[in-house]
mmCIF file of C-alpha atoms in Angstrom:
data_model
loop_
_atom_site.group_PDB
_atom_site.id
_atom_site.type_symbol
_atom_site.label_atom_id
_atom_site.label_comp_id
_atom_site.label_asym_id
_atom_site.label_seq_id
_atom_site.Cartn_x
_atom_site.Cartn_y
_atom_site.Cartn_z
ATOM 1 C CA UNK A 720 -3.747 63.236 6.487
ATOM 2 C CA UNK A 721 -3.709 65.300 3.410
ATOM 3 C CA UNK A 722 -2.354 63.330 0.495
ATOM 4 C CA UNK A 723 -2.371 66.324 -1.864
ATOM 5 C CA UNK A 724 -4.231 64.826 -4.778
ATOM 6 C CA UNK A 725 -6.351 67.876 -5.644
ATOM 7 C CA UNK A 726 -8.035 68.026 -8.907
ATOM 8 C CA UNK A 727 -8.203 64.233 -9.355
ATOM 9 C CA UNK A 728 -11.707 62.985 -10.350
ATOM 10 C CA UNK A 729 -13.318 59.788 -11.726
ATOM 11 C CA UNK A 730 -16.799 61.348 -12.103
ATOM 12 C CA UNK A 731 -18.543 61.566 -15.514
ATOM 13 C CA UNK A 732 -15.514 60.153 -17.396
ATOM 14 C CA UNK A 733 -15.702 57.487 -20.212
ATOM 15 C CA UNK A 734 -12.961 55.283 -18.807
ATOM 16 C CA UNK A 735 -14.411 54.590 -15.315
ATOM 17 C CA UNK A 736 -17.644 53.533 -13.891
ATOM 18 C CA UNK A 737 -17.895 52.632 -10.239
ATOM 19 C CA UNK A 738 -17.623 48.699 -9.706
ATOM 20 C CA UNK A 739 -17.956 48.161 -13.512
ATOM 21 C CA UNK A 740 -14.866 49.074 -15.439
ATOM 22 C CA UNK A 741 -11.651 51.260 -15.302
ATOM 23 C CA UNK A 742 -9.375 51.386 -18.186
ATOM 24 C CA UNK A 743 -6.901 54.008 -19.531
ATOM 25 C CA UNK A 744 -7.824 57.840 -19.990
ATOM 26 C CA UNK A 745 -5.578 58.025 -22.663
ATOM 27 C CA UNK A 746 -7.934 55.866 -24.900
ATOM 28 C CA UNK A 747 -10.462 58.888 -24.828
ATOM 29 C CA UNK A 748 -8.062 61.769 -25.482
ATOM 30 C CA UNK A 749 -9.461 64.095 -28.293
ATOM 31 C CA UNK A 750 -6.122 63.414 -30.117
ATOM 32 C CA UNK A 751 -6.903 59.790 -30.139
ATOM 33 C CA UNK A 752 -10.723 59.766 -30.509
ATOM 34 C CA UNK A 753 -10.614 62.362 -33.066
ATOM 35 C CA UNK A 754 -8.839 60.034 -35.637
ATOM 36 C CA UNK A 755 -11.643 57.447 -35.451
ATOM 37 C CA UNK A 756 -14.436 56.829 -37.498
ATOM 38 C CA UNK A 757 -16.733 54.294 -35.427
ATOM 39 C CA UNK A 758 -20.130 53.348 -36.833
ATOM 40 C CA UNK A 759 -23.092 53.763 -34.659
ATOM 41 C CA UNK A 760 -23.573 50.000 -34.480
ATOM 42 C CA UNK A 761 -21.059 47.286 -35.389
ATOM 43 C CA UNK A 762 -22.192 43.711 -36.502
ATOM 44 C CA UNK A 763 -20.718 40.509 -35.242
ATOM 45 C CA UNK A 764 -20.437 37.750 -37.786
ATOM 46 C CA UNK A 765 -19.442 34.673 -36.266
ATOM 47 C CA UNK A 766 -17.570 31.832 -38.192
ATOM 48 C CA UNK A 767 -17.130 29.150 -35.483
ATOM 49 C CA UNK A 768 -19.212 26.562 -37.340
ATOM 50 C CA UNK A 769 -17.405 27.053 -40.682
ATOM 51 C CA UNK A 770 -13.845 28.487 -40.278
ATOM 52 C CA UNK A 771 -13.638 27.305 -36.537
ATOM 53 C CA UNK A 772 -14.586 23.544 -37.646
ATOM 54 C CA UNK A 773 -11.248 23.799 -39.672
ATOM 55 C CA UNK A 774 -9.330 23.793 -36.408
ATOM 56 C CA UNK A 775 -7.400 20.691 -36.180
ATOM 57 C CA UNK A 776 -9.344 17.858 -34.303
ATOM 58 C CA UNK A 777 -12.626 19.874 -34.201
ATOM 59 C CA UNK A 778 -15.765 18.154 -35.734
ATOM 60 C CA UNK A 779 -19.230 19.324 -35.032
ATOM 61 C CA UNK A 780 -22.126 16.709 -35.316
ATOM 62 C CA UNK A 781 -25.456 17.931 -36.486
ATOM 63 C CA UNK A 782 -27.056 18.443 -33.125
ATOM 64 C CA UNK A 783 -23.959 20.191 -31.920
ATOM 65 C CA UNK A 784 -24.093 22.495 -34.819
ATOM 66 C CA UNK A 785 -27.531 23.306 -34.032
ATOM 67 C CA UNK A 786 -26.854 23.821 -30.387
ATOM 68 C CA UNK A 787 -23.890 26.275 -31.043
ATOM 69 C CA UNK A 788 -26.076 28.175 -33.514
ATOM 70 C CA UNK A 789 -28.789 28.568 -30.841
ATOM 71 C CA UNK A 790 -26.319 29.653 -28.271
ATOM 72 C CA UNK A 791 -24.825 32.378 -30.670
ATOM 73 C CA UNK A 792 -28.341 33.444 -31.449
ATOM 74 C CA UNK A 793 -29.275 33.733 -27.721
ATOM 75 C CA UNK A 794 -26.222 36.002 -27.118
ATOM 76 C CA UNK A 795 -27.004 38.403 -29.883
ATOM 77 C CA UNK A 796 -24.760 37.560 -32.747
ATOM 78 C CA UNK A 797 -25.891 39.171 -35.784
ATOM 79 C CA UNK A 798 -24.953 36.638 -38.454
ATOM 80 C CA UNK A 799 -24.028 33.091 -38.068
ATOM 81 C CA UNK A 800 -21.840 31.345 -40.766
ATOM 82 C CA UNK A 801 -23.322 28.009 -40.492
ATOM 83 C CA UNK A 802 -21.039 26.212 -43.005
ATOM 84 C CA UNK A 803 -20.530 25.243 -46.678
ATOM 85 C CA UNK A 804 -23.488 23.212 -47.643
ATOM 86 C CA UNK A 805 -21.523 21.572 -50.585
ATOM 87 C CA UNK A 806 -19.105 19.950 -47.941
ATOM 88 C CA UNK A 807 -21.218 17.013 -46.544
ATOM 89 C CA UNK A 808 -24.750 15.696 -46.449
ATOM 90 C CA UNK A 809 -24.744 16.239 -42.816
ATOM 91 C CA UNK A 810 -23.974 19.980 -43.163
ATOM 92 C CA UNK A 811 -26.650 20.308 -45.824
ATOM 93 C CA UNK A 812 -29.391 18.511 -43.675
ATOM 94 C CA UNK A 813 -28.161 20.868 -40.720
ATOM 95 C CA UNK A 814 -28.912 23.794 -42.866
ATOM 96 C CA UNK A 815 -32.310 22.525 -43.629
ATOM 97 C CA UNK A 816 -33.188 22.225 -39.968
ATOM 98 C CA UNK A 817 -31.609 25.564 -38.902
ATOM 99 C CA UNK A 818 -33.438 27.349 -41.624
ATOM 100 C CA UNK A 819 -36.744 26.173 -40.302
ATOM 101 C CA UNK A 820 -35.834 27.619 -36.828
ATOM 102 C CA UNK A 821 -37.105 30.903 -35.416
ATOM 103 C CA UNK A 822 -33.749 32.581 -35.208
ATOM 104 C CA UNK A 823 -33.122 36.374 -34.878
ATOM 105 C CA UNK A 824 -29.630 35.831 -36.005
ATOM 106 C CA UNK A 825 -29.084 35.558 -39.963
ATOM 107 C CA UNK A 826 -28.021 32.187 -41.067
ATOM 108 C CA UNK A 827 -25.338 32.545 -43.702
ATOM 109 C CA UNK A 828 -24.087 30.069 -46.195
ATOM 110 C CA UNK A 829 -20.445 29.976 -47.252
ATOM 111 C CA UNK A 830 -19.904 29.292 -50.879
ATOM 112 C CA UNK A 831 -17.169 29.284 -53.438
ATOM 113 C CA UNK A 832 -17.643 31.374 -56.515
ATOM 114 C CA UNK A 833 -18.719 28.268 -58.424
ATOM 115 C CA UNK A 834 -22.101 27.450 -59.935
ATOM 116 C CA UNK A 835 -22.632 24.222 -57.940
ATOM 117 C CA UNK A 836 -22.283 25.979 -54.677
ATOM 118 C CA UNK A 837 -24.694 28.737 -55.814
ATOM 119 C CA UNK A 838 -27.050 25.973 -57.023
ATOM 120 C CA UNK A 839 -27.040 24.213 -53.795
ATOM 121 C CA UNK A 840 -27.590 27.314 -51.759
ATOM 122 C CA UNK A 841 -30.405 28.241 -54.007
ATOM 123 C CA UNK A 842 -31.961 24.818 -53.486
ATOM 124 C CA UNK A 843 -31.582 25.013 -49.866
ATOM 125 C CA UNK A 844 -33.337 28.345 -49.852
ATOM 126 C CA UNK A 845 -30.832 30.353 -47.901
ATOM 127 C CA UNK A 846 -31.437 34.026 -47.646
ATOM 128 C CA UNK A 847 -27.964 35.079 -46.871
ATOM 129 C CA UNK A 848 -24.609 34.072 -48.389
ATOM 130 C CA UNK A 849 -20.894 34.800 -48.721
ATOM 131 C CA UNK A 850 -19.235 34.373 -52.125
ATOM 132 C CA UNK A 851 -15.547 33.485 -51.471
ATOM 133 C CA UNK A 852 -12.759 33.781 -53.946
ATOM 134 C CA UNK A 853 -8.836 34.335 -53.607
ATOM 135 C CA UNK A 854 -7.892 37.952 -54.691
ATOM 136 C CA UNK A 855 -4.099 37.900 -54.146
ATOM 137 C CA UNK A 856 -2.877 38.225 -57.935
ATOM 138 C CA UNK A 857 0.139 36.300 -57.551
ATOM 139 C CA UNK A 858 -1.655 33.187 -56.357
ATOM 140 C CA UNK A 859 -4.373 33.650 -58.963
ATOM 141 C CA UNK A 860 -1.509 33.730 -61.739
ATOM 142 C CA UNK A 861 0.750 30.950 -60.400
ATOM 143 C CA UNK A 862 -1.657 28.523 -58.783
ATOM 144 C CA UNK A 863 -4.918 28.953 -60.367
ATOM 145 C CA UNK A 864 -3.661 30.369 -63.806
ATOM 146 C CA UNK A 865 -6.331 33.042 -63.961
ATOM 147 C CA UNK A 866 -5.679 36.345 -65.201
ATOM 148 C CA UNK A 867 -7.516 39.511 -63.889
ATOM 149 C CA UNK A 868 -10.479 39.367 -66.442
ATOM 150 C CA UNK A 869 -10.985 35.742 -65.668
ATOM 151 C CA UNK A 870 -11.185 36.329 -61.851
ATOM 152 C CA UNK A 871 -13.400 39.196 -62.072
ATOM 153 C CA UNK A 872 -15.703 37.123 -64.553
ATOM 154 C CA UNK A 873 -15.857 34.233 -62.282
ATOM 155 C CA UNK A 874 -17.039 36.341 -59.193
ATOM 156 C CA UNK A 875 -19.364 38.298 -61.168
ATOM 157 C CA UNK A 876 -21.039 35.318 -62.617
ATOM 158 C CA UNK A 877 -21.474 33.816 -59.246
ATOM 159 C CA UNK A 878 -23.045 37.045 -57.862
ATOM 160 C CA UNK A 879 -25.574 37.316 -60.676
ATOM 161 C CA UNK A 880 -26.446 33.673 -60.294
ATOM 162 C CA UNK A 881 -27.339 33.956 -56.707
ATOM 163 C CA UNK A 882 -28.701 37.562 -56.761
ATOM 164 C CA UNK A 883 -31.429 36.621 -59.242
ATOM 165 C CA UNK A 884 -33.012 34.572 -56.448
ATOM 166 C CA UNK A 885 -32.988 37.507 -54.123
ATOM 167 C CA UNK A 886 -30.321 36.169 -51.930
ATOM 168 C CA UNK A 887 -28.205 38.833 -49.901
ATOM 169 C CA UNK A 888 -24.730 38.393 -50.666
ATOM 170 C CA UNK A 889 -21.224 39.606 -49.626
ATOM 171 C CA UNK A 890 -17.937 39.148 -51.304
ATOM 172 C CA UNK A 891 -15.062 37.582 -49.293
ATOM 173 C CA UNK A 892 -11.841 37.804 -51.058
ATOM 174 C CA UNK A 893 -9.243 35.898 -49.222
ATOM 175 C CA UNK A 894 -5.702 36.733 -48.849
ATOM 176 C CA UNK A 895 -6.349 40.389 -49.655
ATOM 177 C CA UNK A 896 -3.897 41.793 -47.334
ATOM 178 C CA UNK A 897 -1.144 40.376 -49.402
ATOM 179 C CA UNK A 898 -2.587 41.521 -52.541
ATOM 180 C CA UNK A 899 -1.671 45.422 -51.980
ATOM 181 C CA UNK A 900 -4.245 48.149 -51.897
ATOM 182 C CA UNK A 901 -3.598 49.493 -55.684
ATOM 183 C CA UNK A 902 -4.617 45.927 -56.941
ATOM 184 C CA UNK A 903 -7.519 45.741 -54.599
ATOM 185 C CA UNK A 904 -8.750 49.053 -56.015
ATOM 186 C CA UNK A 905 -8.799 47.819 -59.412
ATOM 187 C CA UNK A 906 -10.533 44.509 -58.587
ATOM 188 C CA UNK A 907 -13.167 45.815 -56.472
ATOM 189 C CA UNK A 908 -13.878 48.705 -58.966
ATOM 190 C CA UNK A 909 -14.209 46.116 -61.644
ATOM 191 C CA UNK A 910 -16.553 43.946 -59.827
ATOM 192 C CA UNK A 911 -18.772 46.757 -58.550
ATOM 193 C CA UNK A 912 -19.112 47.994 -61.980
ATOM 194 C CA UNK A 913 -21.167 45.042 -62.779
ATOM 195 C CA UNK A 914 -22.623 43.649 -59.454
ATOM 196 C CA UNK A 915 -23.500 45.244 -55.998
ATOM 197 C CA UNK A 916 -22.543 43.176 -53.088
ATOM 198 C CA UNK A 917 -24.343 43.744 -49.804
ATOM 199 C CA UNK A 918 -20.600 44.315 -48.348
ATOM 200 C CA UNK A 919 -16.857 43.399 -49.145
ATOM 201 C CA UNK A 920 -15.167 41.319 -46.453
ATOM 202 C CA UNK A 921 -11.432 42.298 -46.311
ATOM 203 C CA UNK A 922 -9.517 39.456 -45.111
ATOM 204 C CA UNK A 923 -6.152 39.094 -43.626
ATOM 205 C CA UNK A 924 -6.038 35.326 -43.944
ATOM 206 C CA UNK A 925 -2.547 34.704 -42.633
ATOM 207 C CA UNK A 926 -2.442 37.496 -39.784
ATOM 208 C CA UNK A 927 0.297 39.477 -41.427
ATOM 209 C CA UNK A 928 -0.964 43.055 -40.995
ATOM 210 C CA UNK A 929 -0.268 45.518 -38.227
ATOM 211 C CA UNK A 930 -3.089 47.549 -36.482
ATOM 212 C CA UNK A 931 -1.697 50.750 -38.301
ATOM 213 C CA UNK A 932 -1.793 49.154 -41.613
ATOM 214 C CA UNK A 933 -5.286 47.733 -40.841
ATOM 215 C CA UNK A 934 -6.449 51.360 -39.745
ATOM 216 C CA UNK A 935 -4.943 52.798 -42.988
ATOM 217 C CA UNK A 936 -6.727 50.304 -45.391
ATOM 218 C CA UNK A 937 -10.091 50.714 -43.859
ATOM 219 C CA UNK A 938 -9.830 54.703 -43.955
ATOM 220 C CA UNK A 939 -8.625 54.154 -47.723
ATOM 221 C CA UNK A 940 -11.345 52.011 -48.733
ATOM 222 C CA UNK A 941 -13.868 54.777 -47.068
ATOM 223 C CA UNK A 942 -12.270 57.230 -49.433
ATOM 224 C CA UNK A 943 -12.363 55.049 -52.551
ATOM 225 C CA UNK A 944 -15.785 53.238 -51.958
ATOM 226 C CA UNK A 945 -17.779 55.607 -49.617
ATOM 227 C CA UNK A 946 -21.045 53.862 -50.462
ATOM 228 C CA UNK A 947 -19.888 50.232 -49.804
ATOM 229 C CA UNK A 948 -19.916 48.641 -46.477
ATOM 230 C CA UNK A 949 -16.609 46.878 -45.457
ATOM 231 C CA UNK A 950 -16.217 44.132 -43.015
ATOM 232 C CA UNK A 951 -12.950 42.631 -41.433
ATOM 233 C CA UNK A 952 -12.165 38.801 -41.320
ATOM 234 C CA UNK A 953 -8.596 38.335 -39.932
ATOM 235 C CA UNK A 954 -6.470 35.656 -38.256
ATOM 236 C CA UNK A 955 -4.051 35.835 -35.392
ATOM 237 C CA UNK A 956 -0.558 35.058 -37.050
ATOM 238 C CA UNK A 957 1.495 37.286 -35.084
ATOM 239 C CA UNK A 958 -0.893 37.596 -31.991
ATOM 240 C CA UNK A 959 -2.382 41.019 -33.303
ATOM 241 C CA UNK A 960 -5.870 39.520 -34.186
ATOM 242 C CA UNK A 961 -7.817 41.429 -31.749
ATOM 243 C CA UNK A 962 -5.905 44.559 -32.153
ATOM 244 C CA UNK A 963 -6.246 44.559 -35.973
ATOM 245 C CA UNK A 964 -10.057 43.818 -35.479
ATOM 246 C CA UNK A 965 -10.354 46.859 -33.370
ATOM 247 C CA UNK A 966 -8.389 48.805 -35.782
ATOM 248 C CA UNK A 967 -10.649 48.105 -38.527
ATOM 249 C CA UNK A 968 -13.780 48.891 -36.297
ATOM 250 C CA UNK A 969 -12.126 52.173 -35.307
ATOM 251 C CA UNK A 970 -12.045 53.176 -38.802
ATOM 252 C CA UNK A 971 -15.164 52.239 -40.468
ATOM 253 C CA UNK A 972 -15.814 48.423 -40.514
ATOM 254 C CA UNK A 973 -19.272 47.724 -40.486
ATOM 255 C CA UNK A 974 -18.910 44.141 -39.182
ATOM 256 C CA UNK A 975 -16.293 42.150 -37.350
ATOM 257 C CA UNK A 976 -15.874 38.288 -38.023
ATOM 258 C CA UNK A 977 -15.231 36.265 -34.818
ATOM 259 C CA UNK A 978 -15.147 32.629 -33.415
ATOM 260 C CA UNK A 979 -15.841 31.040 -30.244
ATOM 261 C CA UNK A 980 -12.536 30.205 -28.420
ATOM 262 C CA UNK A 981 -10.626 31.813 -31.206
ATOM 263 C CA UNK A 982 -11.175 28.359 -33.154
ATOM 264 C CA UNK A 983 -9.805 28.301 -36.856
ATOM 265 C CA UNK A 984 -7.164 27.006 -39.174
ATOM 266 C CA UNK A 985 -3.610 27.645 -38.219
ATOM 267 C CA UNK A 986 -3.312 30.429 -35.580
ATOM 268 C CA UNK A 987 -7.132 30.726 -35.326
ATOM 269 C CA UNK A 988 -9.701 33.448 -35.889
ATOM 270 C CA UNK A 989 -10.452 36.176 -33.439
ATOM 271 C CA UNK A 990 -12.173 35.284 -30.179
ATOM 272 C CA UNK A 991 -15.897 36.430 -29.947
ATOM 273 C CA UNK A 992 -15.518 37.572 -26.231
ATOM 274 C CA UNK A 993 -12.294 39.632 -26.996
ATOM 275 C CA UNK A 994 -14.084 41.551 -29.880
ATOM 276 C CA UNK A 995 -17.358 41.999 -27.957
ATOM 277 C CA UNK A 996 -15.533 43.355 -24.853
ATOM 278 C CA UNK A 997 -13.004 45.437 -26.716
ATOM 279 C CA UNK A 998 -15.823 47.161 -28.698
ATOM 280 C CA UNK A 999 -17.997 47.677 -25.542
ATOM 281 C CA UNK A 1000 -15.350 48.790 -23.093
ATOM 282 C CA UNK A 1001 -12.490 50.368 -24.966
ATOM 283 C CA UNK A 1002 -14.173 51.749 -28.087
ATOM 284 C CA UNK A 1003 -17.665 52.425 -26.489
ATOM 285 C CA UNK A 1004 -19.098 50.974 -29.705
ATOM 286 C CA UNK A 1005 -22.553 49.571 -29.818
ATOM 287 C CA UNK A 1006 -23.271 45.871 -30.704
ATOM 288 C CA UNK A 1007 -25.975 43.519 -30.102
ATOM 289 C CA UNK A 1008 -23.983 41.040 -27.795
ATOM 290 C CA UNK A 1009 -25.100 40.340 -24.290
ATOM 291 C CA UNK A 1010 -21.715 40.204 -22.729
ATOM 292 C CA UNK A 1011 -23.152 38.591 -19.444
ATOM 293 C CA UNK A 1012 -23.437 35.357 -21.469
ATOM 294 C CA UNK A 1013 -19.647 35.135 -22.777
ATOM 295 C CA UNK A 1014 -18.651 33.017 -19.955
ATOM 296 C CA UNK A 1015 -21.515 30.523 -20.514
ATOM 297 C CA UNK A 1016 -21.025 30.326 -24.395
ATOM 298 C CA UNK A 1017 -17.220 29.786 -23.991
ATOM 299 C CA UNK A 1018 -17.700 26.986 -21.511
ATOM 300 C CA UNK A 1019 -20.408 25.446 -23.691
ATOM 301 C CA UNK A 1020 -18.185 25.682 -26.897
ATOM 302 C CA UNK A 1021 -15.275 23.899 -24.777
ATOM 303 C CA UNK A 1022 -17.535 21.154 -24.043
ATOM 304 C CA UNK A 1023 -18.891 20.560 -27.517
ATOM 305 C CA UNK A 1024 -15.587 21.225 -29.332
ATOM 306 C CA UNK A 1025 -13.295 19.418 -27.031
ATOM 307 C CA UNK A 1026 -10.913 22.611 -27.485
ATOM 308 C CA UNK A 1027 -9.743 24.463 -24.261
ATOM 309 C CA UNK A 1028 -7.891 27.754 -24.223
ATOM 310 C CA UNK A 1029 -5.190 28.213 -21.590
ATOM 311 C CA UNK A 1030 -6.204 29.880 -18.441
ATOM 312 C CA UNK A 1031 -4.588 33.213 -19.304
ATOM 313 C CA UNK A 1032 -6.666 33.831 -22.102
ATOM 314 C CA UNK A 1033 -7.980 37.131 -22.311
ATOM 315 C CA UNK A 1034 -11.550 38.201 -21.178
ATOM 316 C CA UNK A 1035 -13.010 34.705 -20.231
ATOM 317 C CA UNK A 1036 -9.868 32.554 -19.352
ATOM 318 C CA UNK A 1037 -10.092 30.859 -16.116
ATOM 319 C CA UNK A 1038 -7.428 32.987 -14.428
ATOM 320 C CA UNK A 1039 -8.730 36.336 -15.405
ATOM 321 C CA UNK A 1040 -10.365 36.956 -12.036
ATOM 322 C CA UNK A 1041 -8.205 34.529 -10.171
ATOM 323 C CA UNK A 1042 -6.000 36.154 -7.505
ATOM 324 C CA UNK A 1043 -3.284 34.545 -5.482
ATOM 325 C CA UNK A 1044 -1.000 37.455 -4.783
ATOM 326 C CA UNK A 1045 -1.353 39.279 -1.400
ATOM 327 C CA UNK A 1046 -1.026 42.591 -3.187
ATOM 328 C CA UNK A 1047 -3.827 41.945 -5.327
ATOM 329 C CA UNK A 1048 -6.063 40.830 -2.533
ATOM 330 C CA UNK A 1049 -5.179 43.507 -0.329
ATOM 331 C CA UNK A 1050 -5.873 46.275 -2.957
ATOM 332 C CA UNK A 1051 -9.356 44.725 -3.668
ATOM 333 C CA UNK A 1052 -10.320 44.615 0.025
ATOM 334 C CA UNK A 1053 -8.955 48.064 0.786
ATOM 335 C CA UNK A 1054 -10.880 49.705 -2.081
ATOM 336 C CA UNK A 1055 -13.918 48.028 -0.885
ATOM 337 C CA UNK A 1056 -13.698 49.341 2.521
ATOM 338 C CA UNK A 1057 -13.020 52.780 1.339
ATOM 339 C CA UNK A 1058 -16.086 52.902 -0.607
ATOM 340 C CA UNK A 1059 -14.606 53.408 -4.020
ATOM 341 C CA UNK A 1060 -15.367 49.731 -5.233
ATOM 342 C CA UNK A 1061 -13.148 46.990 -5.823
ATOM 343 C CA UNK A 1062 -14.816 45.011 -8.675
ATOM 344 C CA UNK A 1063 -12.640 46.779 -11.329
ATOM 345 C CA UNK A 1064 -9.586 47.363 -9.581
ATOM 346 C CA UNK A 1065 -7.370 44.179 -10.508
ATOM 347 C CA UNK A 1066 -8.953 44.062 -13.772
ATOM 348 C CA UNK A 1067 -10.288 46.137 -16.453
ATOM 349 C CA UNK A 1068 -13.886 45.536 -15.822
ATOM 350 C CA UNK A 1069 -15.985 43.862 -13.216
ATOM 351 C CA UNK A 1070 -16.853 39.859 -13.268
ATOM 352 C CA UNK A 1071 -20.523 40.753 -13.632
ATOM 353 C CA UNK A 1072 -19.937 42.169 -17.317
ATOM 354 C CA UNK A 1073 -19.005 38.616 -18.621
ATOM 355 C CA UNK A 1074 -21.414 36.556 -16.240
ATOM 356 C CA UNK A 1075 -19.006 35.661 -13.625
ATOM 357 C CA UNK A 1076 -19.904 36.043 -9.985
ATOM 358 C CA UNK A 1077 -16.931 37.697 -8.777
ATOM 359 C CA UNK A 1078 -13.124 37.169 -8.079
ATOM 360 C CA UNK A 1079 -11.668 33.793 -7.041
ATOM 361 C CA UNK A 1080 -9.132 34.147 -4.419
ATOM 362 C CA UNK A 1081 -6.701 31.369 -4.463
ATOM 363 C CA UNK A 1082 -3.838 30.362 -1.861
ATOM 364 C CA UNK A 1083 -0.232 29.641 -2.747
ATOM 365 C CA UNK A 1084 3.407 30.842 -2.457
ATOM 366 C CA UNK A 1085 2.496 34.320 -3.732
ATOM 367 C CA UNK A 1086 -0.138 34.905 -0.997
ATOM 368 C CA UNK A 1087 -0.117 37.407 1.842
ATOM 369 C CA UNK A 1088 -1.549 38.110 5.349
ATOM 370 C CA UNK A 1089 -4.711 39.664 3.479
ATOM 371 C CA UNK A 1090 -5.443 36.462 1.924
ATOM 372 C CA UNK A 1091 -5.042 34.679 5.297
ATOM 373 C CA UNK A 1092 -7.451 36.939 6.963
ATOM 374 C CA UNK A 1093 -9.876 36.659 4.318
ATOM 375 C CA UNK A 1094 -10.113 32.940 4.429
ATOM 376 C CA UNK A 1095 -10.146 32.830 8.190
ATOM 377 C CA UNK A 1096 -13.152 35.249 8.102
ATOM 378 C CA UNK A 1097 -14.891 32.816 5.856
ATOM 379 C CA UNK A 1098 -14.318 29.884 8.371
ATOM 380 C CA UNK A 1099 -15.323 32.232 11.309
ATOM 381 C CA UNK A 1100 -11.981 31.767 12.872
ATOM 382 C CA UNK A 1101 -9.930 34.590 14.643
ATOM 383 C CA UNK A 1102 -5.961 34.684 14.792
ATOM 384 C CA UNK A 1103 -3.393 37.065 15.974
ATOM 385 C CA UNK A 1104 -1.030 38.886 13.757
ATOM 386 C CA UNK A 1105 1.640 36.451 14.543
ATOM 387 C CA UNK A 1106 -0.556 33.640 14.118
ATOM 388 C CA UNK A 1107 -1.653 34.697 10.658
ATOM 389 C CA UNK A 1108 2.066 35.159 9.723
ATOM 390 C CA UNK A 1109 2.628 31.531 10.982
ATOM 391 C CA UNK A 1110 -0.213 30.152 8.941
ATOM 392 C CA UNK A 1111 1.022 32.129 5.877
ATOM 393 C CA UNK A 1112 4.463 30.645 6.150
ATOM 394 C CA UNK A 1113 2.879 27.169 6.544
ATOM 395 C CA UNK A 1114 0.797 27.792 3.363
ATOM 396 C CA UNK A 1115 3.950 28.996 1.409
ATOM 397 C CA UNK A 1116 6.043 25.833 2.350
ATOM 398 C CA UNK A 1117 3.152 23.460 1.324
ATOM 399 C CA UNK A 1118 2.717 25.236 -1.746
ATOM 400 C CA UNK A 1119 6.374 24.838 -2.888
ATOM 401 C CA UNK A 1120 6.249 21.119 -1.783
ATOM 402 C CA UNK A 1121 3.066 20.254 -3.934
ATOM 403 C CA UNK A 1122 3.890 22.820 -6.630
ATOM 404 C CA UNK A 1123 0.408 24.290 -6.649
ATOM 405 C CA UNK A 1124 -2.410 25.831 -4.912
ATOM 406 C CA UNK A 1125 -3.664 25.306 -1.448
ATOM 407 C CA UNK A 1126 -7.455 24.353 -1.152
ATOM 408 C CA UNK A 1127 -9.796 25.850 1.321
ATOM 409 C CA UNK A 1128 -9.916 22.570 3.072
ATOM 410 C CA UNK A 1129 -6.057 22.354 3.392
ATOM 411 C CA UNK A 1130 -5.926 25.998 4.578
ATOM 412 C CA UNK A 1131 -8.673 25.020 7.266
ATOM 413 C CA UNK A 1132 -6.367 22.018 8.360
ATOM 414 C CA UNK A 1133 -3.214 24.397 8.500
ATOM 415 C CA UNK A 1134 -4.975 27.111 10.236
ATOM 416 C CA UNK A 1135 -6.609 25.048 12.974
ATOM 417 C CA UNK A 1136 -3.149 23.276 13.680
ATOM 418 C CA UNK A 1137 -1.688 26.761 14.323
ATOM 419 C CA UNK A 1138 -4.464 28.071 16.235
ATOM 420 C CA UNK A 1139 -4.496 25.008 18.566
ATOM 421 C CA UNK A 1140 -0.856 25.550 19.420
ATOM 422 C CA UNK A 1141 -1.565 29.171 20.266
#
């Protein structure tokens, strides 16, 4: 039968790889890609052990902190924000231990623009640090009673104190997104006239930007400060965190800040798995992340933190490769039989990309005959079409009664009962 689909091809295109991924061709139109300025390699800076620990109810003990750092190192995270040494003796001692370990990842100390924080970091012997200070001029004035010059002086003093010890240091100005571009241009210019940070971290502390605004902001920074690297640290206030991170990466960001499970204060940080897969699959950007370890590290983080995402979480959520609907199961099986490949049919990418073995088919009141046949085949049972319909109806009735899914053991009981009658 001629289905008249001449001219359609999924060969040698960026949006399809057989049994691996299938996303939108509109992502790669010249009109879209031509607007982007993606760096050759984008770094991942993980904040789980500092900002992530500020999640209500989450506390990391020393051995847990070290274990998470090891896992982040193993997966290929470029920089691990290990915490604030000044916060507690336990964090300080954890720093001492991790700095002796053979990590490929950079271990980063998070410091206030204060001489005591700097002195403690120098005493520890850290090689990399972030100097943090608020940069919203309204809060500087009304909360901290600092004018512009005093703010610049405080930040510059902290940088000079730590840079004389050879520590690689970035500037993190929090609540930058509510400060406005004109003020940030003035502030960054006055700071850069006196010191040279390794990078400037732009922070959308309360997650109040749109992706269009984020894209414009990073484009503007590229024009104003062409020699300076800009990173993005943003929160998820309106559920746009991952989109904003991608917008920054598509417009020149050198590094994206993430957290396991999206841990963080209030609305949380941006989940490592979402950023890693978004960059890899959608932007075709290079990172050092081994995405096949994403499922493993998510489960490790859940066990240690006691924090669990809902099943519908993007990328590594428990439901991402779980299928109940008859239409979904039928589509995957039909595409596999056709030779087209079924692993990226009912999802954007194949389970193997994040370290999962495959789809998990479940039974419930949305199941179809295709699901019944699949489960019968697993058990080595044969049934007529009428018997399969009867089994399906029994599954749906039971699912409605228990208000949930039907286990494989329960399915076998139902199937054998129906087959025995026939």
